[in-house]
PDB file of C-alpha atoms and ligand atoms in Angstrom:
ATOM      1  CA  MET A   1     103.506   5.272 111.405  1.00 58.00           C
ATOM      2  CA  ALA A   2     103.987   7.590 114.386  1.00 67.00           C
ATOM      3  CA  THR A   3     106.230   6.327 117.165  1.00 78.00           C
ATOM      4  CA  ASN A   4     105.396   7.079 120.779  1.00 96.00           C
ATOM      5  CA  ARG A   5     108.475   9.028 121.851  1.00 98.00           C
ATOM      6  CA  THR A   6     109.753  12.575 121.538  1.00 98.00           C
ATOM      7  CA  PHE A   7     112.731  14.513 122.854  1.00 98.00           C
ATOM      8  CA  THR A   8     112.578  17.838 124.721  1.00 99.00           C
ATOM      9  CA  MET A   9     114.834  20.371 126.394  1.00 98.00           C
ATOM     10  CA  ILE A  10     113.811  23.007 128.900  1.00 99.00           C
ATOM     11  CA  LYS A  11     115.997  25.844 127.607  1.00 98.00           C
ATOM     12  CA  PRO A  12     118.327  28.100 129.664  1.00 98.00           C
ATOM     13  CA  ASP A  13     115.787  30.969 129.893  1.00 98.00           C
ATOM     14  CA  ALA A  14     113.076  28.789 131.444  1.00 98.00           C
ATOM     15  CA  VAL A  15     115.505  27.049 133.825  1.00 98.00           C
ATOM     16  CA  ALA A  16     116.999  30.415 134.916  1.00 98.00           C
ATOM     17  CA  ASN A  17     113.498  31.866 135.454  1.00 98.00           C
ATOM     18  CA  GLY A  18     112.531  28.999 137.767  1.00 98.00           C
ATOM     19  CA  HIS A  19     109.996  27.334 135.445  1.00 98.00           C
ATOM     20  CA  THR A  20     111.521  23.828 135.356  1.00 98.00           C
ATOM     21  CA  GLY A  21     109.057  22.287 137.825  1.00 98.00           C
ATOM     22  CA  ALA A  22     105.980  23.922 136.290  1.00 98.00           C
ATOM     23  CA  ILE A  23     107.001  22.917 132.757  1.00 99.00           C
ATOM     24  CA  LEU A  24     107.673  19.284 133.737  1.00 98.00           C
ATOM     25  CA  ASP A  25     104.285  19.310 135.472  1.00 98.00           C
ATOM     26  CA  ASP A  26     102.583  20.598 132.277  1.00 98.00           C
ATOM     27  CA  MET A  27     104.278  17.832 130.283  1.00 98.00           C
ATOM     28  CA  ILE A  28     103.168  15.120 132.724  1.00 98.00           C
ATOM     29  CA  LYS A  29      99.615  16.548 133.015  1.00 98.00           C
ATOM     30  CA  GLY A  30      99.586  16.649 129.197  1.00 98.00           C
ATOM     31  CA  GLY A  31      99.834  12.869 129.248  1.00 98.00           C
ATOM     32  CA  PHE A  32     103.572  12.456 128.681  1.00 98.00           C
ATOM     33  CA  LYS A  33     105.594   9.967 130.715  1.00 98.00           C
ATOM     34  CA  VAL A  34     109.232  10.803 131.497  1.00 98.00           C
ATOM     35  CA  ILE A  35     111.453   8.014 130.126  1.00 98.00           C
ATOM     36  CA  ALA A  36     114.819   9.774 130.627  1.00 98.00           C
ATOM     37  CA  LEU A  37     115.812  12.998 132.413  1.00 98.00           C
ATOM     38  CA  LYS A  38     119.057  14.988 132.695  1.00 98.00           C
ATOM     39  CA  TYR A  39     120.099  18.376 134.157  1.00 98.00           C
ATOM     40  CA  THR A  40     123.212  19.577 132.359  1.00 98.00           C
ATOM     41  CA  ARG A  41     124.876  22.455 130.532  1.00 98.00           C
ATOM     42  CA  LEU A  42     125.770  22.348 126.825  1.00 98.00           C
ATOM     43  CA  SER A  43     129.148  23.531 125.549  1.00 98.00           C
ATOM     44  CA  ASP A  44     129.161  25.690 122.394  1.00 97.00           C
ATOM     45  CA  GLU A  45     130.402  22.657 120.496  1.00 98.00           C
ATOM     46  CA  ILE A  46     127.608  20.341 121.682  1.00 98.00           C
ATOM     47  CA  ALA A  47     124.926  23.006 121.124  1.00 98.00           C
ATOM     48  CA  GLY A  48     126.293  23.553 117.593  1.00 98.00           C
ATOM     49  CA  GLN A  49     126.148  19.827 116.868  1.00 98.00           C
ATOM     50  CA  PHE A  50     122.622  19.521 118.242  1.00 98.00           C
ATOM     51  CA  TYR A  51     121.356  22.427 116.088  1.00 97.00           C
ATOM     52  CA  GLY A  52     123.616  21.554 113.121  1.00 96.00           C
ATOM     53  CA  ILE A  53     120.576  21.431 110.828  1.00 95.00           C
ATOM     54  CA  HIS A  54     120.221  25.234 111.329  1.00 96.00           C
ATOM     55  CA  ARG A  55     123.920  25.965 110.559  1.00 97.00           C
ATOM     56  CA  GLU A  56     123.130  28.177 107.559  1.00 98.00           C
ATOM     57  CA  ARG A  57     120.359  30.174 109.229  1.00 97.00           C
ATOM     58  CA  PRO A  58     121.133  33.780 110.250  1.00 97.00           C
ATOM     59  CA  PHE A  59     120.291  33.133 113.915  1.00 97.00           C
ATOM     60  CA  PHE A  60     122.558  30.059 114.272  1.00 98.00           C
ATOM     61  CA  LYS A  61     125.396  31.770 116.187  1.00 98.00           C
ATOM     62  CA  ASP A  62     122.974  33.438 118.635  1.00 98.00           C
ATOM     63  CA  LEU A  63     121.079  30.160 119.057  1.00 98.00           C
ATOM     64  CA  VAL A  64     124.266  28.269 119.954  1.00 98.00           C
ATOM     65  CA  SER A  65     125.468  30.890 122.432  1.00 98.00           C
ATOM     66  CA  PHE A  66     122.005  31.098 124.009  1.00 98.00           C
ATOM     67  CA  MET A  67     121.693  27.310 124.357  1.00 98.00           C
ATOM     68  CA  SER A  68     125.095  27.115 126.081  1.00 98.00           C
ATOM     69  CA  SER A  69     124.475  30.163 128.316  1.00 98.00           C
ATOM     70  CA  GLY A  70     123.193  28.169 131.300  1.00 98.00           C
ATOM     71  CA  PRO A  71     121.916  24.770 132.424  1.00 98.00           C
ATOM     72  CA  ILE A  72     119.129  22.970 130.592  1.00 98.00           C
ATOM     73  CA  VAL A  73     116.911  19.971 131.349  1.00 99.00           C
ATOM     74  CA  ALA A  74     116.798  17.263 128.670  1.00 99.00           C
ATOM     75  CA  ALA A  75     114.167  14.524 128.575  1.00 99.00           C
ATOM     76  CA  ILE A  76     112.699  11.730 126.490  1.00 98.00           C
ATOM     77  CA  LEU A  77     108.897  11.640 126.751  1.00 98.00           C
ATOM     78  CA  GLU A  78     106.452   8.879 125.878  1.00 98.00           C
ATOM     79  CA  LYS A  79     102.829   9.158 124.715  1.00 98.00           C
ATOM     80  CA  ASP A  80     100.776   7.955 121.755  1.00 98.00           C
ATOM     81  CA  ASN A  81     101.490  10.251 118.798  1.00 97.00           C
ATOM     82  CA  ALA A  82     104.206  11.899 120.934  1.00 98.00           C
ATOM     83  CA  VAL A  83     105.923  14.164 118.370  1.00 98.00           C
ATOM     84  CA  GLU A  84     102.780  15.818 117.034  1.00 98.00           C
ATOM     85  CA  ASP A  85     100.978  16.043 120.392  1.00 98.00           C
ATOM     86  CA  PHE A  86     104.061  17.538 122.063  1.00 98.00           C
ATOM     87  CA  ARG A  87     104.388  20.243 119.380  1.00 98.00           C
ATOM     88  CA  LYS A  88     100.744  21.136 120.167  1.00 98.00           C
ATOM     89  CA  LEU A  89     101.490  21.268 123.910  1.00 98.00           C
ATOM     90  CA  ILE A  90     104.465  23.635 123.448  1.00 98.00           C
ATOM     91  CA  GLY A  91     102.909  25.921 120.804  1.00 98.00           C
ATOM     92  CA  ALA A  92     104.453  27.947 117.963  1.00 98.00           C
ATOM     93  CA  THR A  93     108.194  28.733 117.777  1.00 98.00           C
ATOM     94  CA  ASP A  94     107.398  32.436 118.234  1.00 98.00           C
ATOM     95  CA  PRO A  95     105.684  32.659 121.650  1.00 98.00           C
ATOM     96  CA  SER A  96     103.673  35.710 120.573  1.00 97.00           C
ATOM     97  CA  LYS A  97     101.969  33.336 118.089  1.00 98.00           C
ATOM     98  CA  ALA A  98     101.657  30.388 120.501  1.00 98.00           C
ATOM     99  CA  GLU A  99      98.094  29.429 121.520  1.00 98.00           C
ATOM    100  CA  PRO A 100      96.986  30.425 125.041  1.00 98.00           C
ATOM    101  CA  GLY A 101      97.759  27.673 127.543  1.00 98.00           C
ATOM    102  CA  THR A 102     100.717  26.281 125.586  1.00 98.00           C
ATOM    103  CA  ILE A 103     104.086  26.042 127.324  1.00 98.00           C
ATOM    104  CA  ARG A 104     105.706  28.684 125.099  1.00 98.00           C
ATOM    105  CA  ASN A 105     102.712  30.998 125.537  1.00 98.00           C
ATOM    106  CA  LYS A 106     103.005  30.712 129.319  1.00 98.00           C
ATOM    107  CA  TYR A 107     106.771  30.672 129.878  1.00 98.00           C
ATOM    108  CA  ALA A 108     108.608  32.064 126.823  1.00 98.00           C
ATOM    109  CA  LYS A 109     109.566  35.696 126.260  1.00 93.00           C
ATOM    110  CA  SER A 110     110.868  35.753 122.667  1.00 97.00           C
ATOM    111  CA  ILE A 111     111.471  33.628 119.558  1.00 97.00           C
ATOM    112  CA  ASP A 112     115.098  33.023 120.514  1.00 95.00           C
ATOM    113  CA  ALA A 113     114.469  32.390 124.219  1.00 97.00           C
ATOM    114  CA  ASN A 114     111.385  30.244 123.739  1.00 98.00           C
ATOM    115  CA  ALA A 115     111.501  28.044 126.861  1.00 98.00           C
ATOM    116  CA  VAL A 116     111.451  24.564 125.315  1.00 98.00           C
ATOM    117  CA  HIS A 117     112.597  22.394 122.442  1.00 98.00           C
ATOM    118  CA  GLY A 118     110.427  19.683 120.895  1.00 98.00           C
ATOM    119  CA  SER A 119     111.464  17.247 118.159  1.00 98.00           C
ATOM    120  CA  ASP A 120     109.878  17.849 114.751  1.00 98.00           C
ATOM    121  CA  SER A 121     109.738  14.229 113.493  1.00 97.00           C
ATOM    122  CA  ASP A 122     109.975  10.647 114.717  1.00 97.00           C
ATOM    123  CA  GLU A 123     113.369  10.330 113.061  1.00 97.00           C
ATOM    124  CA  ASN A 124     114.745  13.434 114.800  1.00 97.00           C
ATOM    125  CA  ALA A 125     113.177  12.387 118.113  1.00 98.00           C
ATOM    126  CA  GLU A 126     115.220   9.185 117.985  1.00 97.00           C
ATOM    127  CA  LEU A 127     118.431  10.970 116.881  1.00 97.00           C
ATOM    128  CA  GLU A 128     118.084  13.704 119.516  1.00 98.00           C
ATOM    129  CA  GLY A 129     117.217  11.260 122.319  1.00 98.00           C
ATOM    130  CA  SER A 130     120.269   9.167 121.444  1.00 98.00           C
ATOM    131  CA  PHE A 131     122.444  12.293 121.331  1.00 98.00           C
ATOM    132  CA  PHE A 132     121.693  12.890 125.037  1.00 98.00           C
ATOM    133  CA  PHE A 133     120.957   9.481 126.551  1.00 98.00           C
ATOM    134  CA  THR A 134     122.468   5.993 126.506  1.00 98.00           C
ATOM    135  CA  ALA A 135     120.286   2.872 126.631  1.00 95.00           C
ATOM    136  CA  PHE A 136     121.098   2.628 130.369  1.00 97.00           C
ATOM    137  CA  GLU A 137     119.570   6.048 131.045  1.00 98.00           C
ATOM    138  CA  ARG A 138     116.118   5.276 129.603  1.00 96.00           C
ATOM    139  CA  PHE A 139     113.374   3.719 131.654  1.00 95.00           C
TER     140      PHE A 139
HETATM  141  P1  IDP B 201     111.253  24.902 116.787  1.00 83.07           P
HETATM  142  O1  IDP B 201     112.104  24.977 118.039  1.00 83.07           O
HETATM  143  O2  IDP B 201     109.851  25.386 117.026  1.00 83.07           O
HETATM  144  O3  IDP B 201     111.285  23.520 116.146  1.00 83.07           O
HETATM  145  P2  IDP B 201     113.054  25.754 114.664  1.00 83.07           P
HETATM  146  O4  IDP B 201     112.635  26.437 113.402  1.00 83.07           O
HETATM  147  O5  IDP B 201     113.484  24.326 114.588  1.00 83.07           O
HETATM  148  O6  IDP B 201     111.882  25.939 115.732  1.00 83.07           O
HETATM  149  O7  IDP B 201     114.236  26.638 115.269  1.00 83.07           O
HETATM  150  C1  IDP B 201     115.045  26.131 116.322  1.00 83.07           C
HETATM  151  C2  IDP B 201     115.218  27.215 117.357  1.00 83.07           C
HETATM  152  O8  IDP B 201     115.953  28.307 116.783  1.00 83.07           O
HETATM  153  C3  IDP B 201     113.919  27.842 117.862  1.00 83.07           C
HETATM  154  O9  IDP B 201     113.315  27.115 118.895  1.00 83.07           O
HETATM  155  C4  IDP B 201     114.398  29.187 118.342  1.00 83.07           C
HETATM  156  O10 IDP B 201     115.013  29.093 119.618  1.00 83.07           O
HETATM  157  C5  IDP B 201     115.471  29.518 117.333  1.00 83.07           C
HETATM  158  N1  IDP B 201     114.924  30.336 116.244  1.00 83.07           N
HETATM  159  C6  IDP B 201     114.114  29.927 115.238  1.00 83.07           C
HETATM  160  N2  IDP B 201     113.796  30.939 114.420  1.00 83.07           N
HETATM  161  C7  IDP B 201     114.428  32.029 114.926  1.00 83.07           C
HETATM  162  C8  IDP B 201     114.493  33.403 114.513  1.00 83.07           C
HETATM  163  O11 IDP B 201     113.912  33.828 113.513  1.00 83.07           O
HETATM  164  N3  IDP B 201     115.254  34.224 115.306  1.00 83.07           N
HETATM  165  C9  IDP B 201     115.922  33.789 116.411  1.00 83.07           C
HETATM  166  N4  IDP B 201     115.874  32.510 116.827  1.00 83.07           N
HETATM  167  C10 IDP B 201     115.142  31.646 116.092  1.00 83.07           C
HETATM  168 MG1   MG B 202     112.866  22.513 115.339  1.00 83.07          MG
END
């Protein structure tokens, strides 16, 4: 059964381009409630751990250096059917294939700098949320 939480990051490109407020607004207007929120910068080591599942992919090294290149915003979001609905709100990984009106369609420039992360399963949503937030940082 689907849980009601997902995990997201606003990636360094979108933060650097001044889209943080607009993207949070799209998430909230999309029906998601912010349960936890953090503005921080990932080290190479932390970014590598977070994306460890992609270790063998050819873009892994570039992904890690991009994700640690500047500050990000991390959040846990709540909504019915959160994981699936959030993937719809952000659109395809490659922004040139993302539906009009989706966050990646509006704010992303390329497949590597694609503005936002969204968990791909309930299990990963829980793991990723716990990677960033303690129980005392969730409301
Ligand atoms: P997702 O973020 O839509 O779930 P994943 O396949 O999980 O996509 O890939 C994780 C991240 O790795 C993507 O968001 C993107 O930043 C990066 N990435 C994925 N595929 C490529 C690629 O072919 N070239 C460069 N970067 C990629
Ligand atoms: Mg993914």
